[in-house]
PDB file of C-alpha atoms in Angstrom:
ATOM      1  CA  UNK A   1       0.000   0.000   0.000  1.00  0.00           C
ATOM      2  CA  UNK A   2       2.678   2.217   0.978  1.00  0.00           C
ATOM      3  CA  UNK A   3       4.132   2.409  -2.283  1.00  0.00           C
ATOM      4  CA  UNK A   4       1.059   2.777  -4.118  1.00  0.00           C
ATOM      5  CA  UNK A   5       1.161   6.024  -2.642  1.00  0.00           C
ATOM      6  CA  UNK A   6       4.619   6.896  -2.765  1.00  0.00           C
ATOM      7  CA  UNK A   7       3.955   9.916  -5.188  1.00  0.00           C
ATOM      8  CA  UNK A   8       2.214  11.761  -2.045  1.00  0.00           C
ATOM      9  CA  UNK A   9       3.597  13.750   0.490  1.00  0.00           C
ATOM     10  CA  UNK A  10       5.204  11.365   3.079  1.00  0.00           C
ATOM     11  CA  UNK A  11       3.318  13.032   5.875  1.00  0.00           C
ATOM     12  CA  UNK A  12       0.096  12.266   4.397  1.00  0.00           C
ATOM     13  CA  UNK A  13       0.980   8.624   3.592  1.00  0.00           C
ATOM     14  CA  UNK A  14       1.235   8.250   7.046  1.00  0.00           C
ATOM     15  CA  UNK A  15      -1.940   9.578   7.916  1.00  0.00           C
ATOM     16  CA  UNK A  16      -3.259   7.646   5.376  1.00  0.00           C
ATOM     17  CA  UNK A  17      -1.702   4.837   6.559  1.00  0.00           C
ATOM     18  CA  UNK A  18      -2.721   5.222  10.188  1.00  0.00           C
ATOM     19  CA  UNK A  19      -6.400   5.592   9.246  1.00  0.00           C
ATOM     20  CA  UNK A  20      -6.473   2.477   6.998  1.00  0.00           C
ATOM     21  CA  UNK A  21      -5.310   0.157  10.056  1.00  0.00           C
ATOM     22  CA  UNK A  22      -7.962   2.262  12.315  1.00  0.00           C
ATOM     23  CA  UNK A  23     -10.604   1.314   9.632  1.00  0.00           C
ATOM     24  CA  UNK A  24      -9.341  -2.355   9.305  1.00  0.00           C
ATOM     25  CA  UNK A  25      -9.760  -2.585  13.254  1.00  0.00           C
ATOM     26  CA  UNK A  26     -11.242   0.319  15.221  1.00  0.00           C
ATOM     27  CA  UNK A  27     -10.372   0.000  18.538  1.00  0.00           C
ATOM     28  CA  UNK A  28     -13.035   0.285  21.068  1.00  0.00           C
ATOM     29  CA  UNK A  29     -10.586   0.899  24.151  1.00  0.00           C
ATOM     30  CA  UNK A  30      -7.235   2.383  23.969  1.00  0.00           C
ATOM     31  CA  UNK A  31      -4.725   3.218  27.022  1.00  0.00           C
ATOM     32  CA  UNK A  32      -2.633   6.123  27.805  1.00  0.00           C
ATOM     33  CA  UNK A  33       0.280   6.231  30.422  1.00  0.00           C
ATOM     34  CA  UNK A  34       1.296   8.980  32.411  1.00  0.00           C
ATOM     35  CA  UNK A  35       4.997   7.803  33.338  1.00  0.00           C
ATOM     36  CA  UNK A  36       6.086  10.028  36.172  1.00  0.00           C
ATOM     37  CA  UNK A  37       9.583  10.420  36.630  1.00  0.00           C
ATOM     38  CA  UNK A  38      12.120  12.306  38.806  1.00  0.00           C
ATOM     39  CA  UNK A  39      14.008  14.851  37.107  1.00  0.00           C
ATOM     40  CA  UNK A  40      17.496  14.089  37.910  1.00  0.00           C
ATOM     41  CA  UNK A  41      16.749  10.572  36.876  1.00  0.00           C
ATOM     42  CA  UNK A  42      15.518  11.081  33.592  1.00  0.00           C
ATOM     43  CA  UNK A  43      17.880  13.609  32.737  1.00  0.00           C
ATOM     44  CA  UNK A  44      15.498  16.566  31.467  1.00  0.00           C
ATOM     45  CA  UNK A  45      17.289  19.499  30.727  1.00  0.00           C
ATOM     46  CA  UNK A  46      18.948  21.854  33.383  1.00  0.00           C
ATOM     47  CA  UNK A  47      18.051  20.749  37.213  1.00  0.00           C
ATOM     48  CA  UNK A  48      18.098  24.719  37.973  1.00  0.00           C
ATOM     49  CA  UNK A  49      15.714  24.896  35.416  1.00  0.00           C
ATOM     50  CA  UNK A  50      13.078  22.465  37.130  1.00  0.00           C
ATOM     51  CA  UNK A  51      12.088  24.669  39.763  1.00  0.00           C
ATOM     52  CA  UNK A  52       9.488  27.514  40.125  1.00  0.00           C
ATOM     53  CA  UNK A  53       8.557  30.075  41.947  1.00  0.00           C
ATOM     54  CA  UNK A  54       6.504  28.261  44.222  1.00  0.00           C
ATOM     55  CA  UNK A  55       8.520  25.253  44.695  1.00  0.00           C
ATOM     56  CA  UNK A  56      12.241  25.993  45.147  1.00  0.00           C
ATOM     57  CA  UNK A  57      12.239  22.054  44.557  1.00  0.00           C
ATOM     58  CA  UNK A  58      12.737  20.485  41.362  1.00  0.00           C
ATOM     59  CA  UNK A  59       9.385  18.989  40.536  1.00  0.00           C
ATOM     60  CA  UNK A  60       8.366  15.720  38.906  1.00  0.00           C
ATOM     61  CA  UNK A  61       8.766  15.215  35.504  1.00  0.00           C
ATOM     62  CA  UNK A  62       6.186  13.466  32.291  1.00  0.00           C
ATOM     63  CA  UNK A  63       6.568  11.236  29.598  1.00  0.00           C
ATOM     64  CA  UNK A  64       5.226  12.462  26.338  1.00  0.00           C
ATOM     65  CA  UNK A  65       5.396  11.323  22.484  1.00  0.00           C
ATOM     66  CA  UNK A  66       5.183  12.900  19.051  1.00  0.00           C
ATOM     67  CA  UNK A  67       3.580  10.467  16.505  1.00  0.00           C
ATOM     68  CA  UNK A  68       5.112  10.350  13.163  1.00  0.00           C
ATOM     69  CA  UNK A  69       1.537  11.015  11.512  1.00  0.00           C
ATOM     70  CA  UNK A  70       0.134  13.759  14.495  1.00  0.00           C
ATOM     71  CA  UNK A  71       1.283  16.925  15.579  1.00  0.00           C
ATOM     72  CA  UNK A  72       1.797  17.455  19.450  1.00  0.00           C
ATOM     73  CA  UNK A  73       2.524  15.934  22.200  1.00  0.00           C
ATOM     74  CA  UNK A  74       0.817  13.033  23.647  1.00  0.00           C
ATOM     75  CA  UNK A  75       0.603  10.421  26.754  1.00  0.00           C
ATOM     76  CA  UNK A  76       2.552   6.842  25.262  1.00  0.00           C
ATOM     77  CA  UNK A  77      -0.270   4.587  24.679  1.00  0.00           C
ATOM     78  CA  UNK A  78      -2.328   2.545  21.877  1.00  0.00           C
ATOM     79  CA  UNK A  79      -5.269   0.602  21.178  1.00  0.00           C
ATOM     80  CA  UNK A  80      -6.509  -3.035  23.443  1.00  0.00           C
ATOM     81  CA  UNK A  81      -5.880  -5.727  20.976  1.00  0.00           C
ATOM     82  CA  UNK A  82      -7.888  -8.357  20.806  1.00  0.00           C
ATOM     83  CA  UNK A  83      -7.651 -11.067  24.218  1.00  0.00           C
ATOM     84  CA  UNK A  84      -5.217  -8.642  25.932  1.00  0.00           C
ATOM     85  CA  UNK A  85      -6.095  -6.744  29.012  1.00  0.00           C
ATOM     86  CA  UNK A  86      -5.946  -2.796  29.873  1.00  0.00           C
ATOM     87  CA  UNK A  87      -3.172  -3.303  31.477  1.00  0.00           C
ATOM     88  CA  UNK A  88      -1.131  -5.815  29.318  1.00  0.00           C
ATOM     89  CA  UNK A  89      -1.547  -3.038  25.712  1.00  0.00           C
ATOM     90  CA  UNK A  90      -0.197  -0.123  28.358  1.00  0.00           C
ATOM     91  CA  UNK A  91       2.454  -1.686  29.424  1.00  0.00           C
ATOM     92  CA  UNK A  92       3.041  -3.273  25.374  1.00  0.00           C
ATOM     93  CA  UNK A  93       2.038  -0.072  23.830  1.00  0.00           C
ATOM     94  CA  UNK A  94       4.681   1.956  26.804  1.00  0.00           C
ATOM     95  CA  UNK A  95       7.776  -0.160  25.304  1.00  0.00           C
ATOM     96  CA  UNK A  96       6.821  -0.133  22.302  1.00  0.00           C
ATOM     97  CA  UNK A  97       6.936   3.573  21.614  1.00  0.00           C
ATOM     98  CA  UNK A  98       9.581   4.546  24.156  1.00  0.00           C
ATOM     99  CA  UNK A  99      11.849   1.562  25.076  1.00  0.00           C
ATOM    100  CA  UNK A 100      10.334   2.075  28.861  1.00  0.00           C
ATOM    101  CA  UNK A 101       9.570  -0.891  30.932  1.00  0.00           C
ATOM    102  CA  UNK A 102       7.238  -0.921  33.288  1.00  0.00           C
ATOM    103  CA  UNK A 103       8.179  -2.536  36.641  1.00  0.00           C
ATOM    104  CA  UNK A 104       6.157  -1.522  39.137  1.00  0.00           C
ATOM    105  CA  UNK A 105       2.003  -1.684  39.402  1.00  0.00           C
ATOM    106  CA  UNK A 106       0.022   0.226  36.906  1.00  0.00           C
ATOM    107  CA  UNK A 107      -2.568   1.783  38.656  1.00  0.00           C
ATOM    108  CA  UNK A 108      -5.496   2.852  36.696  1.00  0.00           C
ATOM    109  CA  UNK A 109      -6.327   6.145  37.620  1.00  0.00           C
ATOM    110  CA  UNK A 110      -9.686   6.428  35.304  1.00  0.00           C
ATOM    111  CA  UNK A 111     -12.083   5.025  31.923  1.00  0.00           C
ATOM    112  CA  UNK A 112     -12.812   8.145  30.098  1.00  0.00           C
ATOM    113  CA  UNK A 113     -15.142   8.248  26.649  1.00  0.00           C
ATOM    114  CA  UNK A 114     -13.040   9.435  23.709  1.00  0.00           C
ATOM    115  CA  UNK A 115     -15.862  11.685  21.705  1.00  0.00           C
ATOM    116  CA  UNK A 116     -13.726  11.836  18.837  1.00  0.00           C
ATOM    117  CA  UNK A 117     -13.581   9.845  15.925  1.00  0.00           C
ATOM    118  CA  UNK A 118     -16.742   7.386  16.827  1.00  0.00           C
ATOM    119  CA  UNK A 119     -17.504   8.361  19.609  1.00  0.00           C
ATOM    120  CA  UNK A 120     -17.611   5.298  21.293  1.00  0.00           C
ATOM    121  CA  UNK A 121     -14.172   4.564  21.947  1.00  0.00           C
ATOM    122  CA  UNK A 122     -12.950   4.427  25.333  1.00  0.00           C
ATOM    123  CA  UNK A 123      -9.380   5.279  26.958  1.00  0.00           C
ATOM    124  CA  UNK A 124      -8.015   3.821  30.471  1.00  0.00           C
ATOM    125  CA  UNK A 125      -5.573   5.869  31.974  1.00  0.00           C
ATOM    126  CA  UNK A 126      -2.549   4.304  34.339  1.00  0.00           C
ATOM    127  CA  UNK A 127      -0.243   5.747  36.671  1.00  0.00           C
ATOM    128  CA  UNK A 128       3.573   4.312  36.694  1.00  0.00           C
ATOM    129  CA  UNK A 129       6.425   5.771  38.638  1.00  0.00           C
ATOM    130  CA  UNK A 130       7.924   2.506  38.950  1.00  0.00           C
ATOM    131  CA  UNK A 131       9.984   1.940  35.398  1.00  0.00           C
ATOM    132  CA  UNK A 132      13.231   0.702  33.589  1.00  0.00           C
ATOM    133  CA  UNK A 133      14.853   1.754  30.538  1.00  0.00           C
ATOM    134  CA  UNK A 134      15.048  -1.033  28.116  1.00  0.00           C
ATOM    135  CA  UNK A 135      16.066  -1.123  24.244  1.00  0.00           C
ATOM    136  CA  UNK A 136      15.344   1.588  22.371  1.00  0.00           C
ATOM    137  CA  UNK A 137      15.000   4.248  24.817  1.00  0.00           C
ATOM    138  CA  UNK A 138      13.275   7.568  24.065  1.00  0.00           C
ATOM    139  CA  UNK A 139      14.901   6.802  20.436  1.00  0.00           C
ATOM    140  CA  UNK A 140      12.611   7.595  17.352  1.00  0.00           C
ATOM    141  CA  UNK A 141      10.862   4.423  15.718  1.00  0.00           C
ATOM    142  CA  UNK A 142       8.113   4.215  12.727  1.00  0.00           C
ATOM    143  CA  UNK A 143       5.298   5.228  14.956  1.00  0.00           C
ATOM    144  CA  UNK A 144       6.904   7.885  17.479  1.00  0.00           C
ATOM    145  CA  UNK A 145       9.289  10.692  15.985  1.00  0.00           C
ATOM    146  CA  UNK A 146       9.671  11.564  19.582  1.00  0.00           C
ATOM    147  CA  UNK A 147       9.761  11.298  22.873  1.00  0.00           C
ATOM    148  CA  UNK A 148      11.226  12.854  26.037  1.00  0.00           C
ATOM    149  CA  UNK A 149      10.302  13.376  29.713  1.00  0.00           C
ATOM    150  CA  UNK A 150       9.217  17.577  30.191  1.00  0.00           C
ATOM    151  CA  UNK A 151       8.994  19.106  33.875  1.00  0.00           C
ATOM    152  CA  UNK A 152       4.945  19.161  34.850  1.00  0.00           C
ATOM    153  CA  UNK A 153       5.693  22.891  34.933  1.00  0.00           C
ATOM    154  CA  UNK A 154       7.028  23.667  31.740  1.00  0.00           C
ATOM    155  CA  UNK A 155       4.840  21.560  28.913  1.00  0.00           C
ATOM    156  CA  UNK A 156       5.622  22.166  25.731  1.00  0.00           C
ATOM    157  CA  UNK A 157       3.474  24.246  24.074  1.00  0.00           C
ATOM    158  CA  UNK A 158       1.798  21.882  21.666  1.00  0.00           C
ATOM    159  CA  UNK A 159       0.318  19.759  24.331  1.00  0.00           C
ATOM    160  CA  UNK A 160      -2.572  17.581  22.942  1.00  0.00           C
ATOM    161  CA  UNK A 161      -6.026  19.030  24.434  1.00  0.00           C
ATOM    162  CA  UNK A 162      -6.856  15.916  25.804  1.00  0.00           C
ATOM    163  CA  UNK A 163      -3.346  15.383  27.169  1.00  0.00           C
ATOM    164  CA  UNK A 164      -3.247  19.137  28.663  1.00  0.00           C
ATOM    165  CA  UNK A 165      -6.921  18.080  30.480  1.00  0.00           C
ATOM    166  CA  UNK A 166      -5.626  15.228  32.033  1.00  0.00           C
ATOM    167  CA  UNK A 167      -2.138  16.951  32.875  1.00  0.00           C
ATOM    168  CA  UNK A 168      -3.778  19.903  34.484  1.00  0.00           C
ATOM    169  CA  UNK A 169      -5.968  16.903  36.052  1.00  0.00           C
ATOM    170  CA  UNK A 170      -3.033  15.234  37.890  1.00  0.00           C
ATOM    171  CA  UNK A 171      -1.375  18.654  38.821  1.00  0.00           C
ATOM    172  CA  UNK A 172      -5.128  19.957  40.408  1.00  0.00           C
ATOM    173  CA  UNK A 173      -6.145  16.348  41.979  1.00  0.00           C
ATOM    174  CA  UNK A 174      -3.376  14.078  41.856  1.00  0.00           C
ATOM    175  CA  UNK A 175      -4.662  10.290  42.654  1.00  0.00           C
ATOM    176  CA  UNK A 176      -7.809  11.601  43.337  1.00  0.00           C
ATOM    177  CA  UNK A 177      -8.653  12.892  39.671  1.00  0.00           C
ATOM    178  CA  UNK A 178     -11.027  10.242  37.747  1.00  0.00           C
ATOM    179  CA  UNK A 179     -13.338  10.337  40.715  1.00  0.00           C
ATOM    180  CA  UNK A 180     -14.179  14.418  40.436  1.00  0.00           C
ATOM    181  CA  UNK A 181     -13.643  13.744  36.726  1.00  0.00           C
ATOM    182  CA  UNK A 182     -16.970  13.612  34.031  1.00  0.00           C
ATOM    183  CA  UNK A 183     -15.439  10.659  32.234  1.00  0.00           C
ATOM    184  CA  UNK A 184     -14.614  12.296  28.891  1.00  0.00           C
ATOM    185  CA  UNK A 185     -11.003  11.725  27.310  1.00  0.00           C
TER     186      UNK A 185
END
């Protein structure tokens, strides 16, 4: 298929692409990941430059991905396949796109209704701070042209909206969040 395009633009044979496997199996429940990490651990930038105002102490750090075929930034995750549990595609879908291996519990923090596309798609969301770095890590691949851990206090600017919503979430209510939360992604 891919070279039956190969005369478009390579950005929209991935698109393409991306919505002919969506169309050959929609997925009906997809995961996201917020990986939490510690600053000095995951090497993000400048330690000075972790800090704000009103903490003098460097604060935790998220995981976030650029797909090949999206713009922005967005929690690591994918779609259930078939037979696998919730937690099985997050922690699949995790290493996958980011070499990261979960080792600890993933606790799900909340089942939120994606309204876009079909509208009937839903998307668990897990917790990890416990994690490993395994092949590949953070290094580009087919699917993600990015991905790097950002200080919860200095997102980059092109923050998904549903990503930014459930950032601002975990910032606002920590643990707490899905059960003050409406339930849409």
């Amino acid at each position: 298929m891919i070279k039956l395009l190969s005369f478009l633009p390579s950005s929209l044979t991935k698109r393409l692409v991306h919505a002919a496997a969506l169309m050959r199996n929609p997925y009906c429940v997809g995961v996201r990941v917020l990986v939490i990490g510690k600053p000095l651990e995951t090497g993000v930038g400048d330690p000075a430059g972790l800090t704000s105002a009103a903490s003098p102490e460097p604060c935790e750090s998220v995981l976030l991905v650029r797909h090949s075929y999206l713009p922005g930034w967005y929690l690591p995750g994918g779609g259930v396949d078939r037979g696998e549990s919730m937690q099985a595609a997050a922690r699949r879908e995790l290493t996958e796109e980011t070499g990261i291996v979960a080792e600890g519990t993933l606790r799900l923090l909340g089942a939120y209704l994606n309204r876009q596309g079909l509208g009937r798609d839903h998307v668990g969301l897990f917790l990890l701070r416990d994690w490993t770095k395994g092949e590949g890590y953070l290094q580009p691949n087919a699917e993600i042209s990015e991905a790097a851990f950002f200080p919860l206090n200095a997102l980059p600017a092109d923050v998904s909206p549903a990503t930014a919503r459930r950032l601002q979430d975990w910032m606002e209510k920590g643990e707490g969040m899905a059960a003050q939360d409406e339930g849409y992604w």
